[in-house]
mmCIF file of C-alpha atoms and ligand atoms in Angstrom:
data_model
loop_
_atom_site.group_PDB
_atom_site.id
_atom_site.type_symbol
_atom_site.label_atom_id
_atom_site.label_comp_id
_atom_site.label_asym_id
_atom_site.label_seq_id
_atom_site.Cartn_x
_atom_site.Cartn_y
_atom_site.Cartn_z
ATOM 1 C CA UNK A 1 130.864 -21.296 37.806
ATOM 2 C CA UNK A 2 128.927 -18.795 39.745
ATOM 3 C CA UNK A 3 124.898 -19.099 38.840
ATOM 4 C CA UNK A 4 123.377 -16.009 35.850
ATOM 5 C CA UNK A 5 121.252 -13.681 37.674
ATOM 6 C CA UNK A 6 118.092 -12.397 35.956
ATOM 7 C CA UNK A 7 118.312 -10.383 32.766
ATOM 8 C CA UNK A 8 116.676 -8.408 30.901
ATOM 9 C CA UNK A 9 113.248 -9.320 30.445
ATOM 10 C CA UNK A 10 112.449 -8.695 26.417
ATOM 11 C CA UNK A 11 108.790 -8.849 27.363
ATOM 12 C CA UNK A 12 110.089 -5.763 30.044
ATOM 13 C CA UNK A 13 106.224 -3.940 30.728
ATOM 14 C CA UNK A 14 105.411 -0.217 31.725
ATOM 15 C CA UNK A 15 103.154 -1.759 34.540
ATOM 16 C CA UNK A 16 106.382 -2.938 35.772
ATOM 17 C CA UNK A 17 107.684 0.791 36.525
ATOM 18 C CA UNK A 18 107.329 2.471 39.431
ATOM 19 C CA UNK A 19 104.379 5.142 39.757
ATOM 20 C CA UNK A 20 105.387 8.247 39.044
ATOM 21 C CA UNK A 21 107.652 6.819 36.254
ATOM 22 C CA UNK A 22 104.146 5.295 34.570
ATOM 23 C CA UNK A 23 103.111 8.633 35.303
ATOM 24 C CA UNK A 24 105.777 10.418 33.064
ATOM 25 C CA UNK A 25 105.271 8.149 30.097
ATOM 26 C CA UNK A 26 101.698 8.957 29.904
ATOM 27 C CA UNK A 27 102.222 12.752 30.433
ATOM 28 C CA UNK A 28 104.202 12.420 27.390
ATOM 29 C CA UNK A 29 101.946 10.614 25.164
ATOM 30 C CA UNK A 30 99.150 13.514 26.098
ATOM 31 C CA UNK A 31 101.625 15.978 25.038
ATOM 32 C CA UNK A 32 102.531 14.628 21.687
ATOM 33 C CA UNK A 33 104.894 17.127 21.358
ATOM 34 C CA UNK A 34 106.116 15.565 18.011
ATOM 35 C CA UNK A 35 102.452 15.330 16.444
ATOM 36 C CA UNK A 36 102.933 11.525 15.913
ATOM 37 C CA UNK A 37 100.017 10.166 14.157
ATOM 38 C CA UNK A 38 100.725 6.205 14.119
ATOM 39 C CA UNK A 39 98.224 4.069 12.431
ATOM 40 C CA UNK A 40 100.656 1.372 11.371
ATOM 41 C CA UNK A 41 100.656 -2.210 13.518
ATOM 42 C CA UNK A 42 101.249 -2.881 16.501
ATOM 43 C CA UNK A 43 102.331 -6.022 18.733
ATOM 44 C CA UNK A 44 103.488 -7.256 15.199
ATOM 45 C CA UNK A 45 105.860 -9.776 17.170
ATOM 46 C CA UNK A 46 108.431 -10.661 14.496
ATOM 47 C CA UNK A 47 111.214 -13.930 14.747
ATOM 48 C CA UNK A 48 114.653 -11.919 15.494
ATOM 49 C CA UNK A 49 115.670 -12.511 11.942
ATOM 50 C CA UNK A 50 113.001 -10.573 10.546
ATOM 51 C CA UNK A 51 113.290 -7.529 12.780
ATOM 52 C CA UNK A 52 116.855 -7.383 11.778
ATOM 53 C CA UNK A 53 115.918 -7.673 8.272
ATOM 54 C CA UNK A 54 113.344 -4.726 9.296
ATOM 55 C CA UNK A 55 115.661 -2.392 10.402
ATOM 56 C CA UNK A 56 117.942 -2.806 7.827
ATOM 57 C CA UNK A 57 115.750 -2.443 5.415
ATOM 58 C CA UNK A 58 113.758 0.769 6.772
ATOM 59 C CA UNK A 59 116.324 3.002 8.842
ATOM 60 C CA UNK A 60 118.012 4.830 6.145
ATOM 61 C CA UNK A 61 120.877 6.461 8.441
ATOM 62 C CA UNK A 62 122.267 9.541 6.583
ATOM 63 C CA UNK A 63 124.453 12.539 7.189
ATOM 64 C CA UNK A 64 122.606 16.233 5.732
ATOM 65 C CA UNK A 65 124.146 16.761 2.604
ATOM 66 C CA UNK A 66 124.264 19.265 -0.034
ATOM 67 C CA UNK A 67 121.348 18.531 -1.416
ATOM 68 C CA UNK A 68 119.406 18.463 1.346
ATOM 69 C CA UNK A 69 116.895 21.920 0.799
ATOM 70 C CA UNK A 70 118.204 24.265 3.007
ATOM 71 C CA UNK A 71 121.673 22.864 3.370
ATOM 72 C CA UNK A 72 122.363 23.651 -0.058
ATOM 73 C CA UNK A 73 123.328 27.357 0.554
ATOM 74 C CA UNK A 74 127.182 28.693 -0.455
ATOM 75 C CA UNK A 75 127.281 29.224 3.749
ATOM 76 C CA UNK A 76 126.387 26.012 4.522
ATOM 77 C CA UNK A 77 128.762 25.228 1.885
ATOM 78 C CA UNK A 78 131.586 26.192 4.352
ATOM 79 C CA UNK A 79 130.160 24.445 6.856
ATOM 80 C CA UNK A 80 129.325 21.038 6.266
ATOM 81 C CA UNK A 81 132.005 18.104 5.782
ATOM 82 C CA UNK A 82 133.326 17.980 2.401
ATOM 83 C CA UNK A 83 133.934 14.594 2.671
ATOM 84 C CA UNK A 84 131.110 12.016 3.223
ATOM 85 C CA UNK A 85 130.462 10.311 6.207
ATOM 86 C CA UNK A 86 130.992 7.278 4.430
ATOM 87 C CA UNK A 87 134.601 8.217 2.806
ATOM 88 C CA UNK A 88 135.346 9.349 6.084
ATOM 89 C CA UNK A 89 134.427 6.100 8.329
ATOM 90 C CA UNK A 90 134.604 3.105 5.860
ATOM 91 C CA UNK A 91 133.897 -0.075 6.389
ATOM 92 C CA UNK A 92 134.815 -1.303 9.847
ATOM 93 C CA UNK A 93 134.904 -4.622 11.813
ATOM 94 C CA UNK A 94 134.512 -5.605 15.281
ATOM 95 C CA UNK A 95 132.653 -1.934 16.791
ATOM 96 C CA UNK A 96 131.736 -1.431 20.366
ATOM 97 C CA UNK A 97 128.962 1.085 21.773
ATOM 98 C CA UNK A 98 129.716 2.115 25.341
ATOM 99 C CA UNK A 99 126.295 3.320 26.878
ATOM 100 C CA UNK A 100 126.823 6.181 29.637
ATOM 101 C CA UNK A 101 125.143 3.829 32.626
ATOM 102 C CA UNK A 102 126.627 4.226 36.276
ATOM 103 C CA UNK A 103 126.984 0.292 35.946
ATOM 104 C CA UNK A 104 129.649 0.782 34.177
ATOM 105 C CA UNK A 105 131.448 2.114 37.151
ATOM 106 C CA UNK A 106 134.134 -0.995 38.416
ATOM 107 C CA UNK A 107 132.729 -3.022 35.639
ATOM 108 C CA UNK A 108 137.208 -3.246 34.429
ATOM 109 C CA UNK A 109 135.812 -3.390 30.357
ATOM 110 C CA UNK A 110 138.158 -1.118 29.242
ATOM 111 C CA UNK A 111 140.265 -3.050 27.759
ATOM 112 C CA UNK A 112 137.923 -5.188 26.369
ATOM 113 C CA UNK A 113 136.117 -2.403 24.878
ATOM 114 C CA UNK A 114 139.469 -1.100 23.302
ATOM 115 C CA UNK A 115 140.197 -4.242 21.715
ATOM 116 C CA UNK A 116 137.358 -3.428 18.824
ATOM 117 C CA UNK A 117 138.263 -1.435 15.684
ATOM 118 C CA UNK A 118 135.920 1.397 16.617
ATOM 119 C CA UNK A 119 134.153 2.847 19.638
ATOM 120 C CA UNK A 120 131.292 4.797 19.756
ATOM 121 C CA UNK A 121 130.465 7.354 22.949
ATOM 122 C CA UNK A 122 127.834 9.997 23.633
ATOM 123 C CA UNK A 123 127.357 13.052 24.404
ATOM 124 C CA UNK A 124 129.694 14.591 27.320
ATOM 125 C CA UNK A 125 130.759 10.561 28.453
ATOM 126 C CA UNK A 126 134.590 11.391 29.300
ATOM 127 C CA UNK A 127 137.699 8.810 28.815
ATOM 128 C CA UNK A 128 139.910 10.448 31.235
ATOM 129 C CA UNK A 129 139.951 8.796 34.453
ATOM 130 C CA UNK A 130 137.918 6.433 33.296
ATOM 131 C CA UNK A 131 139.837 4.008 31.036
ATOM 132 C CA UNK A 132 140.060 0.795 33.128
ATOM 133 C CA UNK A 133 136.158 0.911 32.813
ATOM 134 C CA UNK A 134 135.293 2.007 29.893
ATOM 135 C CA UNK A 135 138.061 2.238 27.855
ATOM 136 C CA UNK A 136 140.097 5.195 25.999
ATOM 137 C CA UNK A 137 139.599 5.083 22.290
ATOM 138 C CA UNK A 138 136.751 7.048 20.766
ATOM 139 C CA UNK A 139 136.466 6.814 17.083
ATOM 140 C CA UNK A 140 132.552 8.497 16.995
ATOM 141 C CA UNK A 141 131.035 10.474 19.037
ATOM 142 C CA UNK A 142 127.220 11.040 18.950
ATOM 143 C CA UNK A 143 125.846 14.099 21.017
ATOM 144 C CA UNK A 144 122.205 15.440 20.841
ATOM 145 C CA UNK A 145 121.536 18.949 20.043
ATOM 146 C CA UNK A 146 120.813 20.142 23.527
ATOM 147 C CA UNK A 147 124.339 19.337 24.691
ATOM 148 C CA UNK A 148 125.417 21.243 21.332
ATOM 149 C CA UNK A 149 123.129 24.277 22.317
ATOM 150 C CA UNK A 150 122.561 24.523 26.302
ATOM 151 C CA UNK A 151 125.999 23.403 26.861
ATOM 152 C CA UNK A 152 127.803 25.305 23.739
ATOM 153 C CA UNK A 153 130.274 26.932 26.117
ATOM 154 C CA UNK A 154 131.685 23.265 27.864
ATOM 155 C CA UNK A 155 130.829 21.825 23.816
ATOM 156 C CA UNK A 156 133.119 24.426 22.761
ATOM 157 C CA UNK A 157 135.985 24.468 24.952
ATOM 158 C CA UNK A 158 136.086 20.745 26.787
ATOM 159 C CA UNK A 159 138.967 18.428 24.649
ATOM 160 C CA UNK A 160 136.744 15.063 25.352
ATOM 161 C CA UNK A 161 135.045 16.161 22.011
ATOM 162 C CA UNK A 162 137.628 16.886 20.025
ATOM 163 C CA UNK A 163 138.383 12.797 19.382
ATOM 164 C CA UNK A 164 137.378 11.208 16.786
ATOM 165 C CA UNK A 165 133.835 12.101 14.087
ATOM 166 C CA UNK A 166 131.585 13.722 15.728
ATOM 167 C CA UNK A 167 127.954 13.227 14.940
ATOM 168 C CA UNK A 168 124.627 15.420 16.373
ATOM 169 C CA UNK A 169 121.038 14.665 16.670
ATOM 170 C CA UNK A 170 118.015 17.069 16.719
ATOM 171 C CA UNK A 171 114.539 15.734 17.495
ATOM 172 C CA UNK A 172 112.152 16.754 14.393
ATOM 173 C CA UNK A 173 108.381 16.706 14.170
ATOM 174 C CA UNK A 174 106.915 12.819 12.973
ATOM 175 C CA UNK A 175 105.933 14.212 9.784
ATOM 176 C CA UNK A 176 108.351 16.550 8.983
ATOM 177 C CA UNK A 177 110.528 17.408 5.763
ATOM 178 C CA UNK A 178 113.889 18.720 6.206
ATOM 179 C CA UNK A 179 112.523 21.819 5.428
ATOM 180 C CA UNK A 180 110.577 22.386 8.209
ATOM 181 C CA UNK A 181 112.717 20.859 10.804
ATOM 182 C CA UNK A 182 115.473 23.762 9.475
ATOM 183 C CA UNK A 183 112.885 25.988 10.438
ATOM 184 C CA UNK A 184 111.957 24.447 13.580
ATOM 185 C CA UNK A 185 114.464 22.259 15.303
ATOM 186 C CA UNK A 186 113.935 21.304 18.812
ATOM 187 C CA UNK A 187 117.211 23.295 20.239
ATOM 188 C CA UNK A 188 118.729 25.574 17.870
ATOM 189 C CA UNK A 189 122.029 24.328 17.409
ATOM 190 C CA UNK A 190 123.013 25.295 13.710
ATOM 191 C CA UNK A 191 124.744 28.621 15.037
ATOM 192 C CA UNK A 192 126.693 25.939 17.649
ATOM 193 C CA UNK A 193 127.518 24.076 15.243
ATOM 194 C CA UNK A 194 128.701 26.426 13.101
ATOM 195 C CA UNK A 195 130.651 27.822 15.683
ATOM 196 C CA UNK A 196 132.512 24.817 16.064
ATOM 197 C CA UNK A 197 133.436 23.947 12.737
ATOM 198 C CA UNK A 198 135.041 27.388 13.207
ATOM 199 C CA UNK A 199 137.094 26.199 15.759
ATOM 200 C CA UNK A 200 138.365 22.937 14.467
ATOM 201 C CA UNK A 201 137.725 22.965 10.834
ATOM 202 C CA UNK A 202 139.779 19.738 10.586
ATOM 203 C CA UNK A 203 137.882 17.688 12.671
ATOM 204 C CA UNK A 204 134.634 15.527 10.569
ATOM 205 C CA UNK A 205 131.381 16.675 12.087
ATOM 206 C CA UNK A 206 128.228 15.311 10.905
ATOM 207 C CA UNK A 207 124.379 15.737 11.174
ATOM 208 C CA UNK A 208 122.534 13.296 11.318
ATOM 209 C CA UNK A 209 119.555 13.209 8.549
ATOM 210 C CA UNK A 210 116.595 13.479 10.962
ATOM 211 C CA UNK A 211 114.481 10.924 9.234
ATOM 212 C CA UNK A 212 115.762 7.663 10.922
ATOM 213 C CA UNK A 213 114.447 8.880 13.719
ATOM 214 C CA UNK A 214 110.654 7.806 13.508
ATOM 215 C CA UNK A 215 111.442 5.687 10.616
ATOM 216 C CA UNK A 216 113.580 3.520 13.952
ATOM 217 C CA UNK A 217 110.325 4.515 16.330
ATOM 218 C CA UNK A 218 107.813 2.834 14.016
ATOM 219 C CA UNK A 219 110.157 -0.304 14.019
ATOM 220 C CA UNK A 220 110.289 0.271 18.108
ATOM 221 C CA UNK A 221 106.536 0.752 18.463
ATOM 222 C CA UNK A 222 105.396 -2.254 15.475
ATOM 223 C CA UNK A 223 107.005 -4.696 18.106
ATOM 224 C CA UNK A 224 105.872 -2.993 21.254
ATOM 225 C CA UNK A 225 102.793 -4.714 22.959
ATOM 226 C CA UNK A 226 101.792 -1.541 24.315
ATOM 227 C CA UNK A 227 102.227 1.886 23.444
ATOM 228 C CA UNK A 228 105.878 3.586 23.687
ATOM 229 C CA UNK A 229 106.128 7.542 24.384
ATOM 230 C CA UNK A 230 106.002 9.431 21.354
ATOM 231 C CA UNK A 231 109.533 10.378 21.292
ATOM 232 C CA UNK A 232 112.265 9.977 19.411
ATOM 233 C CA UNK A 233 114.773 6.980 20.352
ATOM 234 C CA UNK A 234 117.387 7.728 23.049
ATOM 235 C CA UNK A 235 120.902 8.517 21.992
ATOM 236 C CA UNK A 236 122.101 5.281 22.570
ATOM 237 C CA UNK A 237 119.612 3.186 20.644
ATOM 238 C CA UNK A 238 120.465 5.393 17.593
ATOM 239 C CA UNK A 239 124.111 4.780 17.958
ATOM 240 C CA UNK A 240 122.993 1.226 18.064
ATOM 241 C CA UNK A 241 121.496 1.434 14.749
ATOM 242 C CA UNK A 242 124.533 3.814 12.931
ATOM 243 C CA UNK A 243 127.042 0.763 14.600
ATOM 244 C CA UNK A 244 125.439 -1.643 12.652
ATOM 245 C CA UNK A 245 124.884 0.333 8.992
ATOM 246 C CA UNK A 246 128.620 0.481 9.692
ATOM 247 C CA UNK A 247 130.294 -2.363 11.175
ATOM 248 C CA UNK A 248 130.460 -6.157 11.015
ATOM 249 C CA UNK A 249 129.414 -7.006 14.279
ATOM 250 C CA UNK A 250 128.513 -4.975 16.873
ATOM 251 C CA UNK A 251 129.285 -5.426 20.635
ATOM 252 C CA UNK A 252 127.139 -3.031 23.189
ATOM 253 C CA UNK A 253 127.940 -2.323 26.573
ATOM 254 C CA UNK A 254 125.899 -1.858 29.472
ATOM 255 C CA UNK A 255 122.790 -0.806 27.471
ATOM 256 C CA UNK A 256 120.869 -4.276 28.838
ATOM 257 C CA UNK A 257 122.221 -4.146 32.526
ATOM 258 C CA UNK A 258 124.728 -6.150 34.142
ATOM 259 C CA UNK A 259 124.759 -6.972 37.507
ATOM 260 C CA UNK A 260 126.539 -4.119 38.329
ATOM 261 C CA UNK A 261 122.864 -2.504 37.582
ATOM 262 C CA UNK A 262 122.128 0.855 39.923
ATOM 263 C CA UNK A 263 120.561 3.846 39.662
ATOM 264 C CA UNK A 264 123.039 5.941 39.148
ATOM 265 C CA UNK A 265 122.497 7.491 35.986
ATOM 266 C CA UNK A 266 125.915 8.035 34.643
ATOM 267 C CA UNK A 267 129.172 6.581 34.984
ATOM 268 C CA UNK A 268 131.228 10.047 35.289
ATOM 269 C CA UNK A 269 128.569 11.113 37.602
ATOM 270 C CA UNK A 270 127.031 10.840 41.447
ATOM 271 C CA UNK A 271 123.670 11.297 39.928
ATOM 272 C CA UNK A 272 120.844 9.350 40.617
ATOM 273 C CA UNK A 273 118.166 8.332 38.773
ATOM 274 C CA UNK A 274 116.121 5.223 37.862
ATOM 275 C CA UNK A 275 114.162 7.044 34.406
ATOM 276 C CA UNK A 276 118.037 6.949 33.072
ATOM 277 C CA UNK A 277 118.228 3.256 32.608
ATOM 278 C CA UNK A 278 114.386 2.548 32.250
ATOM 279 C CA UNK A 279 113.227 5.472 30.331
ATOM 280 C CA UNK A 280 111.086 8.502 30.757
ATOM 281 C CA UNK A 281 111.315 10.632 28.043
ATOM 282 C CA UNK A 282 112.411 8.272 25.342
ATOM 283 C CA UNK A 283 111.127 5.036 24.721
ATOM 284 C CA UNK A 284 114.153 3.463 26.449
ATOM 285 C CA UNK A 285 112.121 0.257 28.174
ATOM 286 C CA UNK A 286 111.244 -0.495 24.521
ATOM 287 C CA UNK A 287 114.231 0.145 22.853
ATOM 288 C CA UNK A 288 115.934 -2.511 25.572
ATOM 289 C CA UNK A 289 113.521 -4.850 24.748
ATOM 290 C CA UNK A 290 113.938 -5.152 21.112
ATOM 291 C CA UNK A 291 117.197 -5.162 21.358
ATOM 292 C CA UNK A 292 117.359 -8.143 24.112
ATOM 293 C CA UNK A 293 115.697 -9.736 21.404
ATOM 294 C CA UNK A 294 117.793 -9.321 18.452
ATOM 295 C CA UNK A 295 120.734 -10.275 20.588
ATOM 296 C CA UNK A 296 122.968 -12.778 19.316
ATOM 297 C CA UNK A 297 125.017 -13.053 22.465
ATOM 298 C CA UNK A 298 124.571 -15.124 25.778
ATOM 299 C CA UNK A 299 122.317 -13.921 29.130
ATOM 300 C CA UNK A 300 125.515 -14.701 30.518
ATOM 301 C CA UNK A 301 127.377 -11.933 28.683
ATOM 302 C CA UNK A 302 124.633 -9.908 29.494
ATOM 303 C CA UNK A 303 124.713 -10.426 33.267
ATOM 304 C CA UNK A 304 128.721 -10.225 33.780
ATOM 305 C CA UNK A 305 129.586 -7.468 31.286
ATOM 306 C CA UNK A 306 126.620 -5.945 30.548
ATOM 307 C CA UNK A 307 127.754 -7.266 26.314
ATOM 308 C CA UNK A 308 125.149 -7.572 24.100
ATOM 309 C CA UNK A 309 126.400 -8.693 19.966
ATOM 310 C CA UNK A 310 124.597 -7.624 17.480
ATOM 311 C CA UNK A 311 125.549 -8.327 13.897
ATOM 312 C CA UNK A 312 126.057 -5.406 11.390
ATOM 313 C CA UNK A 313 123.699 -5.174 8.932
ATOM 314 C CA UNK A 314 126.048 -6.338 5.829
ATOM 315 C CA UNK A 315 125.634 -9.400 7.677
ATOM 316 C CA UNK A 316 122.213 -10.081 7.944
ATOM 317 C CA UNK A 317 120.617 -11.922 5.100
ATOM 318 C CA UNK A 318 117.020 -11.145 4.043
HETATM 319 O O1 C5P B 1 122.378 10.032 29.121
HETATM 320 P P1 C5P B 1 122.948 9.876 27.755
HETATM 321 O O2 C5P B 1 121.880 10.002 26.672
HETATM 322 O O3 C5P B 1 124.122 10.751 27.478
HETATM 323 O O4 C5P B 1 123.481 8.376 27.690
HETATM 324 C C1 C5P B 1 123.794 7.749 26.474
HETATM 325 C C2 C5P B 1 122.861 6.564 26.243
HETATM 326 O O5 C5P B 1 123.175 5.485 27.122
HETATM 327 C C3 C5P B 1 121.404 6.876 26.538
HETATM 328 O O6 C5P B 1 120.809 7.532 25.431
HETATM 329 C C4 C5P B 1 120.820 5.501 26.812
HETATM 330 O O7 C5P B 1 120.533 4.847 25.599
HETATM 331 C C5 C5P B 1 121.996 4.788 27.488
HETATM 332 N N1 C5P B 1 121.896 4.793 28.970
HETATM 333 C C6 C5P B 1 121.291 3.723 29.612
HETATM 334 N N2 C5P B 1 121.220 3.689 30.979
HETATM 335 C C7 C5P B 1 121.731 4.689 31.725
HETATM 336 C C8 C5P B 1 122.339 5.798 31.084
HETATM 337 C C9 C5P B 1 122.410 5.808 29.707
HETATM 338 O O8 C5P B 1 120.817 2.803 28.949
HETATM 339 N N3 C5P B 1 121.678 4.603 33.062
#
């Protein structure tokens, strides 16, 4: 049996980065950009159980609604879903989040990663010509809202996003209602949104409640020992989080790397870059390190397959 390599370290520290990567994170806590005002703890180290129990307890991940202010218009009428998110997913078992990371390239999960009940991929992360590796069944797709916007053309047009519920994100201010975030979001991508319910009216598409957000980042930050950039939570670390509200367990790949580990940003791409897998904008470093803790799953899953398990939050007992 050939000897585990090191994993990721759940104590993983910004002093650890390289220079000008230190130097990013603390660009963006002088910009604030988000107006975050945290006085809540910090370094509050909780047992694994309890931060579970935390999460659960204070994420409230919702789909806008109705009766969310602005969204109750007759236009937005047309727009939005007329079936819940919930009617629409159910209650599922065995999930699997496939993060975009080059290690995935050669890593041969895709079977694997097919054998769960439901897969969850973000943003432009293709299937085609990439199935040994990562698999070809999407049943949710979670893009943010500058894909949706800057990219509305490819969004639009490209047929990787028309499988399976798709779900988008918008950054929104720390303190803000819905209200204001309607007024202000950080790309404006209700018109490309709107556009593409136009185009496939049959196909569920979702927004996701901005609130979870920060109430995630105070969870991330409570159990930080230092402080994290005052951003929202990376793509990935949400999916993480709407997984679990859904499913029974929860198997993630390639968010902790395996040994396959590079710099190569994405999987589907020759791109390099180190702040993809340890964080620059978003809190990523800390998001990996709470969720190395809450693992249920062996270092050795972690260093061959990149697998973390995590259970879903109907099976966590408070
Ligand atoms: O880059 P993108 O946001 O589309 O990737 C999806 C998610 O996968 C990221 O939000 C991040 O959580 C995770 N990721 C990672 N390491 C990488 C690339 C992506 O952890 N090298």
């Amino acid at each position: 049996k050939a000897a585990i390599g090191k994993v990721w370290d759940k104590d993983s520290s910004s002093r650890n980065l390289v220079p000008w990567l230190q130097k990013v994170r603390k660009n963006y806590m002088a910009m604030n950009k988000y107006n975050v005002t945290y006085n809540g703890k910090k370094h509050a180290k909780l047992s694994p159980e309890k931060l579970l129990c935390q999460l659960r307890d204070r994420v409230n991940v919702t789909m806008i609604q109705r009766s969310d202010g602005p969204f109750g218009t007759s236009e937005w009428q047309q727009y939005l879903p007329e079936t819940s998110f919930s009617e629409t997913v159910g209650q599922l078992g065995h999930c699997a989040v496939v993060s975009s990371a080059g290690s995935l390239k050669s890593s041969h999960l895709g079977q694997e990663i097919d054998s769960h009940d439901a897969v969850l991929r973000f943003n432009g992360a293709p299937v085609r010509g990439f199935q040994d590796d990562v698999g070809q069944k999407t049943t949710i797709r979670l893009v943010n809202s500058q894909l949706v916007t800057v990219e509305e053309q490819k969004f639009l047009k490209e047929s990787l996003y028309n499988t399976g519920i798709l779900i988008v994100w918008d950054p929104a201010p720390y303190h803000a209602e819905i209200d204001e975030w309607y007024r202000k979001p950080d790309y404006k991508f209700f018109e490309s949104y709107k556009a593409y319910r136009r185009t496939y009216p049959e196909q569920p598409f979702y927004i996701l409640n901005p609130k979870m957000q920060w109430q995630l980042w105070d969870i991330l930050q409570e159990n930080s020992l230092e402080n994290i950039q005052p951003n929202p939570p990376s793509s990935g670390m949400l999916g993480i989080i709407l997984m679990m509200t859904l499913c029974d367990q929860v198997d993630v790949y390639e968010f902790l790397p395996s040994k396959r580990q590079t710099d190569i940003c994405h999987y589907y791409q020759k791109f390099h870059d180190y702040a993809c897998t340890m964080g620059a904008y978003h809190p990523l470093m800390f998001e990996k390190n709470v969720v190395k803790h809450i693992n249920q799953g062996t270092d050795e899953d972690i260093y061959t397959h990149g697998k973390v398990t995590l259970p879903g939050f109907r099976k966590v007992h408070c």
